[in-house]
Tab-separated table of C-alpha atoms in Angstrom:
chain	number	residue	atom	x	y	z
F	321	MET	CA	9.569	-33.509	30.341
F	322	SER	CA	12.926	-35.267	30.917
F	323	ASP	CA	15.994	-33.292	31.917
F	324	THR	CA	17.633	-34.154	28.585
F	325	GLU	CA	14.740	-32.433	26.759
F	326	ALA	CA	14.264	-29.497	29.135
F	327	THR	CA	13.787	-26.005	27.730
F	328	ARG	CA	15.073	-24.391	30.955
F	329	TYR	CA	17.238	-25.735	33.762
F	330	HIS	CA	17.352	-24.866	37.441
F	331	LEU	CA	20.884	-25.313	38.803
F	332	PRO	CA	22.087	-25.455	42.403
F	333	THR	CA	23.607	-22.437	44.097
F	334	GLY	CA	27.292	-22.219	43.183
F	335	ALA	CA	26.928	-24.192	39.949
F	336	ALA	CA	28.012	-21.194	37.872
F	337	GLY	CA	31.614	-21.914	38.803
F	338	LEU	CA	31.321	-25.523	37.584
F	339	LEU	CA	29.957	-24.751	34.140
F	340	THR	CA	33.396	-23.953	32.692
F	341	ASP	CA	35.311	-26.852	34.237
F	342	GLY	CA	37.073	-28.978	31.644
F	343	ASP	CA	36.905	-29.536	27.902
F	344	MET	CA	33.624	-30.611	26.254
F	345	GLY	CA	34.581	-32.756	23.280
F	346	GLY	CA	36.816	-30.116	21.755
F	347	LEU	CA	34.509	-27.241	22.732
F	348	ARG	CA	35.484	-24.640	25.282
F	349	PRO	CA	32.786	-23.437	27.746
F	350	VAL	CA	32.848	-19.711	28.479
F	351	VAL	CA	30.600	-17.947	30.988
F	352	THR	CA	29.925	-14.218	30.780
F	353	LEU	CA	27.904	-12.450	33.486
F	354	ALA	CA	26.865	-8.786	33.527
F	355	GLU	CA	26.909	-6.548	36.589
F	356	ALA	CA	24.161	-7.130	39.139
F	357	VAL	CA	20.988	-5.041	38.882
F	358	PRO	CA	17.984	-4.901	41.246
F	359	PHE	CA	14.970	-7.041	40.338
F	360	THR	CA	11.447	-7.485	41.715
F	361	VAL	CA	9.292	-10.533	41.013
F	362	LEU	CA	5.645	-9.654	40.344
F	363	ASP	CA	2.397	-11.575	40.502
F	364	CYS	CA	-1.197	-10.791	41.331
F	365	PHE	CA	-2.586	-11.715	44.746
F	366	ASP	CA	-4.235	-14.920	43.521
F	367	GLN	CA	-0.801	-16.019	42.233
F	368	SER	CA	-2.081	-16.952	38.782
F	369	LEU	CA	1.395	-16.539	37.257
F	370	ARG	CA	2.905	-18.818	39.863
F	371	GLU	CA	0.257	-21.452	39.155
F	372	ALA	CA	0.962	-21.184	35.417
F	373	GLY	CA	4.701	-21.753	35.982
F	374	LEU	CA	5.664	-18.260	34.758
F	375	LEU	CA	8.167	-15.889	36.343
F	376	LEU	CA	7.562	-12.162	35.807
F	377	PHE	CA	10.133	-9.689	37.074
F	378	ALA	CA	10.903	-6.009	36.741
F	379	ALA	CA	14.529	-4.965	36.130
F	380	ARG	CA	16.219	-2.113	34.266
F	381	ASP	CA	12.874	-0.302	33.871
F	382	ARG	CA	11.527	-3.254	31.904
F	383	LEU	CA	9.308	-6.273	32.458
F	384	ASP	CA	10.729	-9.701	31.675
F	385	LEU	CA	8.663	-12.881	31.500
F	386	LEU	CA	10.155	-16.384	31.599
F	387	LEU	CA	7.773	-18.971	30.114
F	388	PRO	CA	7.758	-22.737	30.734
F	389	ASP	CA	8.486	-23.405	27.050
F	390	GLY	CA	11.843	-21.624	27.335
F	391	ARG	CA	10.840	-18.322	25.763
F	392	ASP	CA	12.070	-15.099	27.354
F	393	LEU	CA	9.871	-12.069	26.636
F	394	SER	CA	10.625	-8.453	27.461
F	395	GLN	CA	8.975	-5.065	27.099
F	396	THR	CA	8.646	-1.691	28.802
F	397	GLY	CA	6.263	-1.394	31.739
F	398	ALA	CA	5.867	-1.462	35.492
F	399	ALA	CA	3.648	-3.026	38.143
F	400	GLY	CA	-0.022	-2.210	37.706
F	401	PHE	CA	-3.026	-3.622	35.900
F	402	VAL	CA	-2.201	-5.655	32.801
F	403	GLY	CA	-4.627	-3.588	30.741
F	404	ASP	CA	-2.604	-0.452	31.543
F	405	LEU	CA	0.674	-1.860	30.211
F	406	PRO	CA	1.968	-0.670	26.848
F	407	GLU	CA	1.397	-3.017	23.948
F	408	GLY	CA	4.012	-5.721	23.809
F	409	PRO	CA	4.708	-9.459	24.034
F	410	VAL	CA	4.611	-9.585	27.837
F	411	ARG	CA	1.242	-7.877	27.965
F	412	ASP	CA	-0.104	-10.244	25.285
F	413	VAL	CA	0.751	-13.321	27.370
F	414	LEU	CA	-0.328	-11.838	30.706
F	415	ALA	CA	-3.708	-10.810	29.285
F	416	GLY	CA	-4.595	-14.474	28.808
F	417	ILE	CA	-3.617	-15.467	32.365
F	418	VAL	CA	-4.044	-12.561	34.785
F	419	SER	CA	-7.521	-11.225	35.586
F	420	PRO	CA	-7.969	-7.660	34.297
F	421	LEU	CA	-9.285	-6.830	37.781
F	422	ARG	CA	-6.073	-7.896	39.510
F	423	HIS	CA	-3.151	-5.559	40.217
F	424	LEU	CA	0.385	-6.877	39.782
F	425	LEU	CA	2.096	-6.790	43.185
F	426	PRO	CA	5.668	-7.404	44.438
F	427	VAL	CA	6.398	-10.957	45.547
F	428	GLY	CA	10.036	-10.380	46.504
F	429	SER	CA	13.191	-8.680	45.311
F	430	GLY	CA	16.973	-9.020	45.110
F	431	GLU	CA	19.804	-8.713	42.635
F	432	LEU	CA	20.037	-10.227	39.167
F	433	ARG	CA	23.020	-11.011	36.961
F	434	GLU	CA	22.324	-12.007	33.371
F	435	GLY	CA	24.743	-13.627	30.984
F	436	THR	CA	25.528	-16.564	28.721
F	437	LEU	CA	27.272	-19.910	28.734
F	438	ALA	CA	28.769	-20.345	25.268
F	439	LEU	CA	30.477	-23.404	23.766
F	440	LEU	CA	33.292	-22.232	21.472
F	441	ASP	CA	35.237	-24.260	18.903
F	442	ASP	CA	38.954	-23.897	18.128
F	443	GLU	CA	38.225	-20.880	15.956
F	444	GLY	CA	36.290	-19.130	18.743
F	445	LYS	CA	33.011	-19.704	16.963
F	446	THR	CA	29.904	-20.280	19.106
F	447	GLN	CA	28.252	-23.649	18.450
F	448	ALA	CA	25.704	-23.544	21.303
F	449	ARG	CA	24.789	-21.208	24.113
F	450	ALA	CA	22.590	-20.979	27.179
F	451	LEU	CA	21.096	-17.779	28.510
F	452	LEU	CA	21.823	-17.404	32.228
F	453	HIS	CA	19.807	-15.702	34.959
F	454	LEU	CA	21.433	-15.621	38.385
F	455	PHE	CA	18.870	-14.399	40.932
F	456	ALA	CA	19.939	-13.576	44.491
F	457	GLY	CA	16.839	-13.071	46.609
F	458	THR	CA	16.960	-10.717	49.579
F	459	GLY	CA	15.983	-13.651	51.780
F	460	GLY	CA	19.316	-15.286	50.997
F	461	ALA	CA	18.088	-17.806	48.414
F	462	ASP	CA	19.873	-17.903	45.048
F	463	VAL	CA	18.553	-19.334	41.789
F	464	LEU	CA	20.580	-20.011	38.652
F	465	LEU	CA	18.576	-20.587	35.483
F	466	ALA	CA	20.041	-21.745	32.192
F	467	THR	CA	18.050	-21.726	28.960
F	468	PRO	CA	19.770	-23.610	26.088
F	469	ARG	CA	19.782	-22.097	22.628
F	470	GLY	CA	20.898	-24.326	19.782
F	471	LEU	CA	22.385	-23.063	16.523
F	472	ARG	CA	21.524	-24.543	13.143
F	473	GLY	CA	23.890	-27.283	12.110
F	474	TYR	CA	25.345	-27.811	15.584
F	475	ASP	CA	22.986	-30.348	17.161
F	476	ALA	CA	25.843	-32.266	18.778
F	477	ALA	CA	26.998	-29.115	20.553
F	478	LEU	CA	23.503	-28.556	21.955
F	479	ILE	CA	23.498	-32.135	23.293
F	480	ARG	CA	26.853	-31.542	25.011
F	481	LEU	CA	25.518	-28.294	26.472
F	482	ARG	CA	22.530	-30.057	27.991
F	483	GLU	CA	24.788	-32.793	29.339
F	484	ARG	CA	27.008	-30.189	31.031
F	485	LEU	CA	23.999	-28.494	32.642
F	486	ILE	CA	22.716	-31.828	33.945
F	487	ALA	CA	26.197	-32.816	35.179
F	488	CYS	CA	26.283	-29.589	37.181
F	489	GLY	CA	23.029	-30.541	38.924
F	490	GLY	CA	20.625	-28.908	36.507
F	491	ALA	CA	17.044	-30.147	36.415
F	492	ALA	CA	14.051	-29.194	34.299
F	493	VAL	CA	12.110	-26.264	35.734
F	494	GLU	CA	8.621	-27.412	36.638
F	495	GLY	CA	5.626	-25.739	38.267
F	496	ASP	CA	6.384	-23.078	40.847
F	497	ALA	CA	9.902	-24.358	41.584
F	498	LEU	CA	11.416	-20.921	40.962
F	499	TYR	CA	9.109	-19.231	43.463
F	500	ARG	CA	9.800	-21.867	46.093
F	501	ALA	CA	13.533	-21.571	45.583
F	502	LEU	CA	13.672	-17.770	45.543
F	503	PHE	CA	11.077	-16.992	48.202
F	504	PRO	CA	10.494	-20.156	50.252
F	505	ASP	CA	8.629	-18.256	52.966
F	506	PHE	CA	6.252	-16.445	50.627
F	507	PRO	CA	2.725	-17.540	51.633
F	508	LEU	CA	0.560	-19.407	49.162
F	509	TYR	CA	-2.929	-18.038	48.645
F	510	THR	CA	-6.085	-19.611	47.326
F	511	ASN	CA	-9.661	-18.448	47.741
F	512	LYS	CA	-10.767	-22.099	47.535
F	513	PRO	CA	-8.790	-24.050	50.135
F	514	ALA	CA	-8.544	-27.722	49.206
F	515	LEU	CA	-9.676	-30.129	51.917
F	516	ARG	CA	-9.365	-33.873	52.057
F	517	ILE	CA	-12.434	-35.675	53.367
F	518	ALA	CA	-11.505	-38.987	54.941
F	519	PRO	CA	-13.938	-41.921	54.450
F	520	ASP	CA	-14.708	-42.042	58.173
F	521	GLU	CA	-14.954	-38.288	58.681
F	522	THR	CA	-18.102	-36.985	60.352
F	523	ALA	CA	-20.245	-34.086	59.207
F	524	PHE	CA	-19.180	-32.129	62.301
F	525	GLN	CA	-15.507	-32.549	61.449
F	526	THR	CA	-16.030	-31.575	57.811
F	527	ALA	CA	-18.165	-28.504	58.536
F	528	ARG	CA	-15.745	-27.265	61.173
F	529	ALA	CA	-12.754	-27.820	58.858
F	530	ILE	CA	-14.406	-25.950	55.956
F	531	ILE	CA	-15.102	-22.877	58.072
F	532	ALA	CA	-11.681	-23.043	59.725
F	533	SER	CA	-10.071	-23.020	56.252
F	534	LEU	CA	-12.086	-19.978	55.133
F	535	ILE	CA	-11.217	-17.678	58.028
F	536	PRO	CA	-7.571	-17.366	56.847
F	537	VAL	CA	-8.959	-16.328	53.443
F	538	LEU	CA	-10.721	-13.437	55.173
F	539	ARG	CA	-7.565	-12.423	57.022
F	540	ALA	CA	-5.390	-12.663	53.907
F	541	ASN	CA	-7.604	-10.205	52.014
F	542	GLU	CA	-7.900	-7.573	54.751
F	543	PRO	CA	-4.623	-5.721	53.921
F	544	GLY	CA	-5.574	-5.475	50.233
F	545	ILE	CA	-8.992	-4.061	51.081
F	546	ILE	CA	-7.471	-1.536	53.480
F	547	ALA	CA	-4.811	-0.456	50.972
F	548	ASP	CA	-7.410	-0.464	48.157
F	549	LEU	CA	-5.034	-2.364	45.865
F	550	ASP	CA	-7.756	-3.812	43.653
F	551	THR	CA	-11.434	-4.679	43.951
F	552	GLU	CA	-10.926	-8.468	43.993
F	553	PHE	CA	-9.716	-8.407	47.595
F	554	LEU	CA	-13.176	-7.358	48.722
F	555	HIS	CA	-14.803	-9.819	46.331
F	556	ASP	CA	-12.837	-12.775	47.738
F	557	TYR	CA	-13.512	-11.570	51.283
F	558	ARG	CA	-17.268	-11.480	50.683
F	559	VAL	CA	-17.325	-14.872	48.947
F	560	ALA	CA	-15.521	-16.423	51.928
F	561	LEU	CA	-18.094	-14.915	54.291
F	562	ARG	CA	-20.967	-16.208	52.134
F	563	LYS	CA	-19.473	-19.682	52.155
F	564	ILE	CA	-19.130	-19.650	55.955
F	565	ARG	CA	-22.729	-18.556	56.256
F	566	SER	CA	-23.775	-21.272	53.789
F	567	VAL	CA	-22.047	-23.995	55.805
F	568	LEU	CA	-23.926	-22.864	58.898
F	569	SER	CA	-27.206	-22.961	56.960
F	570	LEU	CA	-26.718	-26.072	54.835
F	571	PHE	CA	-25.226	-28.337	57.508
F	572	ARG	CA	-28.465	-28.154	59.456
F	573	GLY	CA	-28.360	-30.042	62.741
F	574	VAL	CA	-24.606	-30.597	62.628
F	575	PHE	CA	-23.941	-27.798	65.103
F	576	ASP	CA	-26.081	-26.871	68.090
F	577	PRO	CA	-29.136	-24.977	66.675
F	578	ASP	CA	-29.004	-22.062	69.121
F	579	GLN	CA	-25.286	-21.558	68.603
F	580	THR	CA	-25.768	-21.838	64.833
F	581	MET	CA	-28.292	-18.984	64.851
F	582	ARG	CA	-25.935	-16.779	66.842
F	583	LEU	CA	-23.019	-17.584	64.551
F	584	LYS	CA	-25.059	-16.798	61.438
F	585	THR	CA	-25.974	-13.436	62.944
F	586	ARG	CA	-22.320	-12.680	63.667
F	587	VAL	CA	-21.222	-13.612	60.156
F	588	SER	CA	-23.999	-11.481	58.631
F	589	ALA	CA	-22.817	-8.568	60.793
F	590	LEU	CA	-19.357	-8.921	59.231
F	591	MET	CA	-20.874	-8.865	55.742
F	592	THR	CA	-23.049	-5.764	56.241
F	593	PRO	CA	-20.267	-3.098	56.171
F	594	THR	CA	-18.990	-4.432	52.823
F	595	GLY	CA	-22.196	-4.240	50.779
F	596	ARG	CA	-22.290	-0.676	49.538
F	597	LEU	CA	-18.619	-0.598	48.574
F	598	ARG	CA	-19.045	-3.758	46.515
F	599	ASP	CA	-22.120	-2.335	44.758
F	600	LEU	CA	-20.179	0.793	43.822
F	601	ASP	CA	-17.199	-1.255	42.673
F	602	VAL	CA	-19.438	-3.196	40.292
F	603	TYR	CA	-20.906	-0.024	38.802
F	604	LEU	CA	-17.522	1.606	38.304
F	605	LEU	CA	-15.939	-1.537	36.875
F	606	GLU	CA	-18.774	-1.817	34.355
F	607	ARG	CA	-18.746	1.852	33.413
F	608	GLU	CA	-17.580	1.305	29.861
F	609	GLN	CA	-20.127	-1.447	29.213
F	610	ILE	CA	-22.909	0.647	30.748
F	611	GLU	CA	-22.024	3.659	28.622
F	612	ASP	CA	-22.054	1.469	25.510
F	613	LEU	CA	-25.653	0.461	26.243
F	614	LEU	CA	-27.029	3.928	25.476
F	615	PRO	CA	-26.953	5.981	22.282
F	616	GLU	CA	-24.889	9.139	22.539
F	617	GLY	CA	-27.907	11.429	22.791
F	618	LEU	CA	-29.183	9.695	25.938
F	619	SER	CA	-25.881	9.224	27.800
F	620	GLY	CA	-25.248	12.820	28.823
F	621	GLY	CA	-25.955	12.291	32.525
F	622	LEU	CA	-23.811	9.176	32.938
F	623	ASP	CA	-20.560	11.073	33.544
F	624	ALA	CA	-22.172	13.003	36.382
F	625	MET	CA	-23.649	9.773	37.804
F	626	PHE	CA	-20.291	8.015	37.786
F	627	ASP	CA	-18.628	11.035	39.375
F	628	LEU	CA	-21.112	10.725	42.238
F	629	PHE	CA	-20.445	6.990	42.483
F	630	ALA	CA	-16.670	7.565	42.578
F	631	ALA	CA	-16.985	10.138	45.353
F	632	GLU	CA	-19.257	7.867	47.369
F	633	ARG	CA	-16.899	4.952	46.803
F	634	ALA	CA	-13.966	6.860	48.301
F	635	THR	CA	-16.026	7.480	51.429
F	636	ALA	CA	-17.251	3.877	51.613
F	637	GLN	CA	-13.747	2.471	51.174
F	638	ALA	CA	-12.307	4.676	53.912
F	639	ARG	CA	-15.151	3.644	56.230
F	640	LEU	CA	-14.587	-0.070	55.587
F	641	ALA	CA	-10.809	0.265	55.996
F	642	LYS	CA	-11.341	1.925	59.371
F	643	HIS	CA	-13.709	-0.869	60.383
F	644	LEU	CA	-11.217	-3.596	59.417
F	645	GLN	CA	-8.480	-1.903	61.460
F	646	SER	CA	-10.629	-1.505	64.561
F	647	GLY	CA	-10.031	-3.423	67.746
F	648	ARG	CA	-13.626	-4.556	67.786
F	649	TYR	CA	-13.263	-6.227	64.403
F	650	ALA	CA	-9.969	-7.871	65.376
F	651	ARG	CA	-11.523	-9.323	68.520
F	652	GLU	CA	-14.523	-10.672	66.620
F	653	ILE	CA	-12.455	-12.386	63.912
F	654	GLU	CA	-10.137	-13.908	66.500
F	655	ALA	CA	-13.108	-15.146	68.509
F	656	LEU	CA	-14.582	-16.853	65.447
F	657	ARG	CA	-11.217	-18.388	64.593
F	658	LYS	CA	-10.963	-19.911	68.052
F	659	ILE	CA	-14.496	-21.324	67.891
F	660	PHE	CA	-13.694	-23.279	64.711
F	661	SER	CA	-10.057	-24.104	65.472
F	662	GLY	CA	-10.924	-27.419	67.101
F	663	GLY	CA	-11.567	-26.453	70.697
F	664	LYS	CA	-14.632	-27.212	72.791
F	665	ALA	CA	-16.389	-23.907	72.091
F	666	LEU	CA	-18.248	-25.378	69.094
F	667	ARG	CA	-21.167	-27.471	70.281
F	668	ARG	CA	-22.457	-30.530	68.449
F	669	GLY	CA	-25.943	-30.967	67.021
F	670	ALA	CA	-28.103	-34.032	66.508
F	671	HIS	CA	-26.524	-34.793	63.084
F	672	ALA	CA	-22.927	-34.186	64.137
F	673	ASP	CA	-21.840	-37.807	63.774
F	674	ILE	CA	-23.416	-38.549	60.383
F	675	PRO	CA	-20.680	-39.609	57.926
F	676	SER	CA	-19.752	-36.692	55.678
F	677	HIS	CA	-20.166	-38.687	52.474
F	678	ASP	CA	-23.696	-39.743	53.452
F	679	LEU	CA	-24.665	-36.188	54.341
F	680	ALA	CA	-23.203	-34.888	51.080
F	681	CYS	CA	-25.248	-37.365	49.044
F	682	LYS	CA	-28.428	-36.420	50.868
F	683	LEU	CA	-27.952	-32.647	50.631
F	684	ILE	CA	-26.812	-32.531	47.003
F	685	TRP	CA	-29.460	-34.940	45.713
F	686	LYS	CA	-32.215	-33.144	47.624
F	687	ARG	CA	-31.116	-29.704	46.406
F	688	TYR	CA	-30.811	-30.868	42.791
F	689	ARG	CA	-34.331	-32.332	42.791
F	690	LYS	CA	-35.713	-29.140	44.307
F	691	ILE	CA	-34.070	-27.068	41.572
F	692	CYS	CA	-35.508	-29.337	38.857
F	693	ARG	CA	-39.023	-28.998	40.306
F	694	MET	CA	-38.732	-25.218	40.454
F	695	ALA	CA	-37.234	-25.002	36.980
F	696	SER	CA	-40.104	-26.942	35.453
F	697	ASP	CA	-42.418	-24.011	36.235
F	698	ILE	CA	-40.189	-21.289	34.769
F	699	GLY	CA	-41.773	-19.422	31.869
F	700	PRO	CA	-42.131	-15.976	30.309
F	701	ASP	CA	-44.482	-14.838	33.093
F	702	THR	CA	-42.523	-16.178	36.066
F	703	ALA	CA	-41.969	-13.491	38.683
F	704	ASP	CA	-38.438	-12.174	39.136
F	705	THR	CA	-38.588	-13.175	42.792
F	706	GLU	CA	-39.070	-16.836	41.843
F	707	ILE	CA	-36.065	-16.776	39.525
F	708	HIS	CA	-34.121	-15.072	42.281
F	709	GLN	CA	-34.992	-17.934	44.631
F	710	LEU	CA	-33.925	-20.404	41.984
F	711	ARG	CA	-30.584	-18.608	41.714
F	712	ILE	CA	-30.089	-18.887	45.480
F	713	HIS	CA	-30.779	-22.630	45.412
F	714	CYS	CA	-28.307	-23.063	42.555
F	715	LYS	CA	-25.678	-21.125	44.499
F	716	LYS	CA	-26.254	-23.347	47.538
F	717	LEU	CA	-25.943	-26.432	45.352
F	718	ARG	CA	-22.676	-25.157	43.926
F	719	TYR	CA	-21.288	-24.469	47.396
F	720	LEU	CA	-22.296	-27.966	48.516
F	721	MET	CA	-20.595	-29.513	45.510
F	722	GLU	CA	-17.444	-27.460	46.034
F	723	PHE	CA	-17.374	-28.301	49.754
F	724	PHE	CA	-17.777	-32.041	49.196
F	725	GLY	CA	-15.971	-32.373	45.869
F	726	PRO	CA	-12.932	-34.204	47.365
F	727	ALA	CA	-15.237	-37.020	48.543
F	728	PHE	CA	-16.318	-38.023	45.002
F	729	PRO	CA	-14.590	-39.312	41.842
F	730	ALA	CA	-13.351	-36.309	39.882
F	731	ASP	CA	-14.180	-37.736	36.443
F	732	ALA	CA	-17.878	-38.092	37.343
F	733	PHE	CA	-18.097	-35.023	39.555
F	734	ALA	CA	-16.409	-32.342	37.434
F	735	PRO	CA	-18.852	-32.399	34.447
F	736	LEU	CA	-21.827	-31.930	36.784
F	737	LEU	CA	-20.218	-28.963	38.484
F	738	LYS	CA	-19.354	-27.473	35.084
F	739	SER	CA	-22.963	-27.732	33.903
F	740	LEU	CA	-24.139	-26.041	37.097
F	741	LYS	CA	-21.671	-23.170	36.651
F	742	LYS	CA	-22.963	-22.576	33.113
F	743	LEU	CA	-26.499	-22.316	34.436
F	744	GLN	CA	-25.367	-19.965	37.174
F	745	ASP	CA	-23.857	-17.597	34.621
F	746	SER	CA	-27.294	-16.960	33.090
F	747	LEU	CA	-28.977	-16.684	36.482
F	748	GLY	CA	-26.286	-14.283	37.638
F	749	LEU	CA	-26.781	-11.977	34.664
F	750	PHE	CA	-30.555	-12.028	35.149
F	751	ASN	CA	-30.132	-11.116	38.805
F	752	ASP	CA	-27.597	-8.387	37.994
F	753	TYR	CA	-30.031	-6.753	35.568
F	754	SER	CA	-32.799	-6.906	38.171
F	755	VAL	CA	-30.668	-5.543	41.024
F	756	GLN	CA	-29.202	-2.797	38.861
F	757	GLN	CA	-32.638	-1.565	37.844
F	758	ALA	CA	-33.801	-1.396	41.470
F	759	SER	CA	-30.576	0.277	42.564
F	760	LEU	CA	-30.745	2.882	39.792
F	761	ARG	CA	-34.354	3.720	40.647
F	762	ALA	CA	-33.346	4.235	44.271
F	763	PHE	CA	-30.379	6.351	43.172
F	764	VAL	CA	-32.576	8.677	41.107
F	765	SER	CA	-35.179	8.987	43.864
F	766	ASP	CA	-32.455	9.985	46.317
F	767	LEU	CA	-31.070	12.767	44.123
F	768	GLY	CA	-31.575	16.123	45.760
F	769	ASP	CA	-33.679	18.787	44.050
F	770	HIS	CA	-30.622	20.999	43.738
F	771	GLN	CA	-28.277	18.310	42.457
F	772	PRO	CA	-26.298	19.673	39.483
F	773	HIS	CA	-27.096	17.789	36.279
F	774	GLY	CA	-30.032	16.132	38.070
F	775	ILE	CA	-32.325	16.231	35.036
F	776	ALA	CA	-29.639	14.866	32.701
F	777	ILE	CA	-28.834	12.076	35.194
F	778	ALA	CA	-32.509	11.149	35.528
F	779	GLN	CA	-32.948	11.006	31.747
F	780	SER	CA	-29.869	8.835	31.238
F	781	VAL	CA	-30.769	6.524	34.116
F	782	GLY	CA	-34.323	6.142	32.814
F	783	ALA	CA	-33.035	5.109	29.400
F	784	LEU	CA	-30.509	2.759	31.023
F	785	ILE	CA	-33.221	1.064	33.095
F	786	ALA	CA	-35.216	0.448	29.921
F	787	VAL	CA	-32.195	-1.210	28.253
F	788	LEU	CA	-31.485	-3.341	31.338
F	789	HIS	CA	-35.104	-4.456	31.443
F	790	ARG	CA	-34.945	-5.566	27.822
F	791	ARG	CA	-31.743	-7.511	28.464
F	792	GLN	CA	-33.287	-9.100	31.526
F	793	ILE	CA	-36.147	-10.436	29.411
F	794	GLU	CA	-33.657	-11.833	26.868
F	795	GLU	CA	-31.691	-13.524	29.648
F	796	ARG	CA	-34.877	-15.135	30.966
F	797	ASP	CA	-35.191	-17.009	27.654
F	798	ARG	CA	-31.595	-18.225	27.964
F	799	ILE	CA	-32.280	-19.429	31.511
F	800	ILE	CA	-35.171	-21.561	30.281
F	801	GLY	CA	-32.865	-23.195	27.724
F	802	SER	CA	-30.097	-23.708	30.284
F	803	PHE	CA	-32.477	-25.403	32.697
F	804	GLU	CA	-33.686	-27.756	29.991
F	805	THR	CA	-30.091	-28.971	29.706
F	806	PHE	CA	-29.447	-29.075	33.453
F	807	SER	CA	-32.598	-31.108	34.118
F	808	SER	CA	-32.236	-33.370	31.084
F	809	PRO	CA	-32.533	-37.152	31.534
F	810	GLN	CA	-28.787	-37.561	31.061
F	811	VAL	CA	-27.877	-35.050	33.773
F	812	ARG	CA	-30.590	-36.371	36.100
F	813	ARG	CA	-29.175	-39.868	35.698
F	814	ALA	CA	-25.651	-38.672	36.417
F	815	PHE	CA	-26.790	-36.888	39.612
F	816	HIS	CA	-28.807	-39.938	40.630
F	817	ASP	CA	-25.945	-42.373	40.085
F	818	LEU	CA	-23.452	-40.233	42.013
F	819	PHE	CA	-25.526	-38.891	44.904
F	820	HIS	CA	-28.757	-40.854	45.376
F	821	ARG	CA	-28.616	-43.338	48.243
F	822	GLU	CA	-31.565	-45.245	49.625
F	823	ASP	CA	-30.011	-45.380	53.098
F	824	ALA	CA	-29.158	-41.653	53.257
F	825	PRO	CA	-29.975	-40.053	56.625
F	826	SER	CA	-33.308	-38.315	56.865
């Protein structure tokens, strides 16, 4: 978008005083600014609003949302989960961008003055106006936004208004420019750090860099887990740990074998304290869907079951928070950071100097062929354990493709990764149904003889297990269909053309 066609302009600090300088072709510019009020910019931890180029802020007991297309939306509400906001235009837009599992959090605050720049004719009639937002961040950064609003029949006045904004240094607002201007020191966060893989980079360098980039993801999520802000902090933390563990497993021979085994053990030890809390989070997040699975006459014990889960979750969360704040944990994380930060503590294996691109081709092609062979045997009687193993191989393939993605052409690479993700969705549901059945059986067997509502809980859980089993069988059929697509001649050819190399290392 050119500046002359912009829907919103970002002007330099101090430009407000220049907007009214001089005549504008017979029109008189007039600026009106209201008294300053406190404001707080909001976003969720994964910064999805920032990435979408939106600015959400709370002021005057309301939520205001500035969109890239120049619209300004407003409604009542406060920071929290989007699903808990009252109905309104801001909620409608946020619901399509922000995960329902993410809590809106403060990014920064300051003072805001709102107003207008109006172009008046000789009779004092407004021919064009711009809405003004003058943000003064507490960090000292100021941002002046101007959003032109034309009036029917006065196109020339709107052109002059845009020209004045540009003459005062105004430029089209793009991307996260507002965030960077208001809060330049606010840290960016992504759970998938982007890495560049140079053509001459070795497997050792790539593996070390991947793990080094994931440790800050762990550290960034620790405060949110401790404060129990939302459940996605723990989810991102666990995914980062799984990826570190996968690098150690998949890059076989790149690091010293003995050191690799010890590092895998240490990473698994970090994962162990998080497991039960995550299991309980999943149950509680899916409460409504679980309750909908059973007819009313068989759901009587579910409330009591979820009450037990909620009580256990509070205990598990407090235990994990204490663990993450312990000196022992801090020393372990810092020790791992130092190992992968580029020092001499990380020892090289026999395959350390293999070019990264060559290793990627070998690992991805080999894993894809293995998945196709396993998938060819999937049928109605295939054991759950075999499908579970297939799911693990697909997850490893996805991690490999995400790790090495920057080394391959995006136009050829992206469709293959998309097809794999679609397959993983079915495998994930199948595994969830299987795990949930086993977990619910264990839950019922652990109920004490004197547990209140024990009989009602057992009846409801038994009926729920039967429903989950039926859905698991249905998902098995979908998996068979998904694998037929993933192992089709077209997809096989695409994998072969991109990753198969005759001279790949053995």
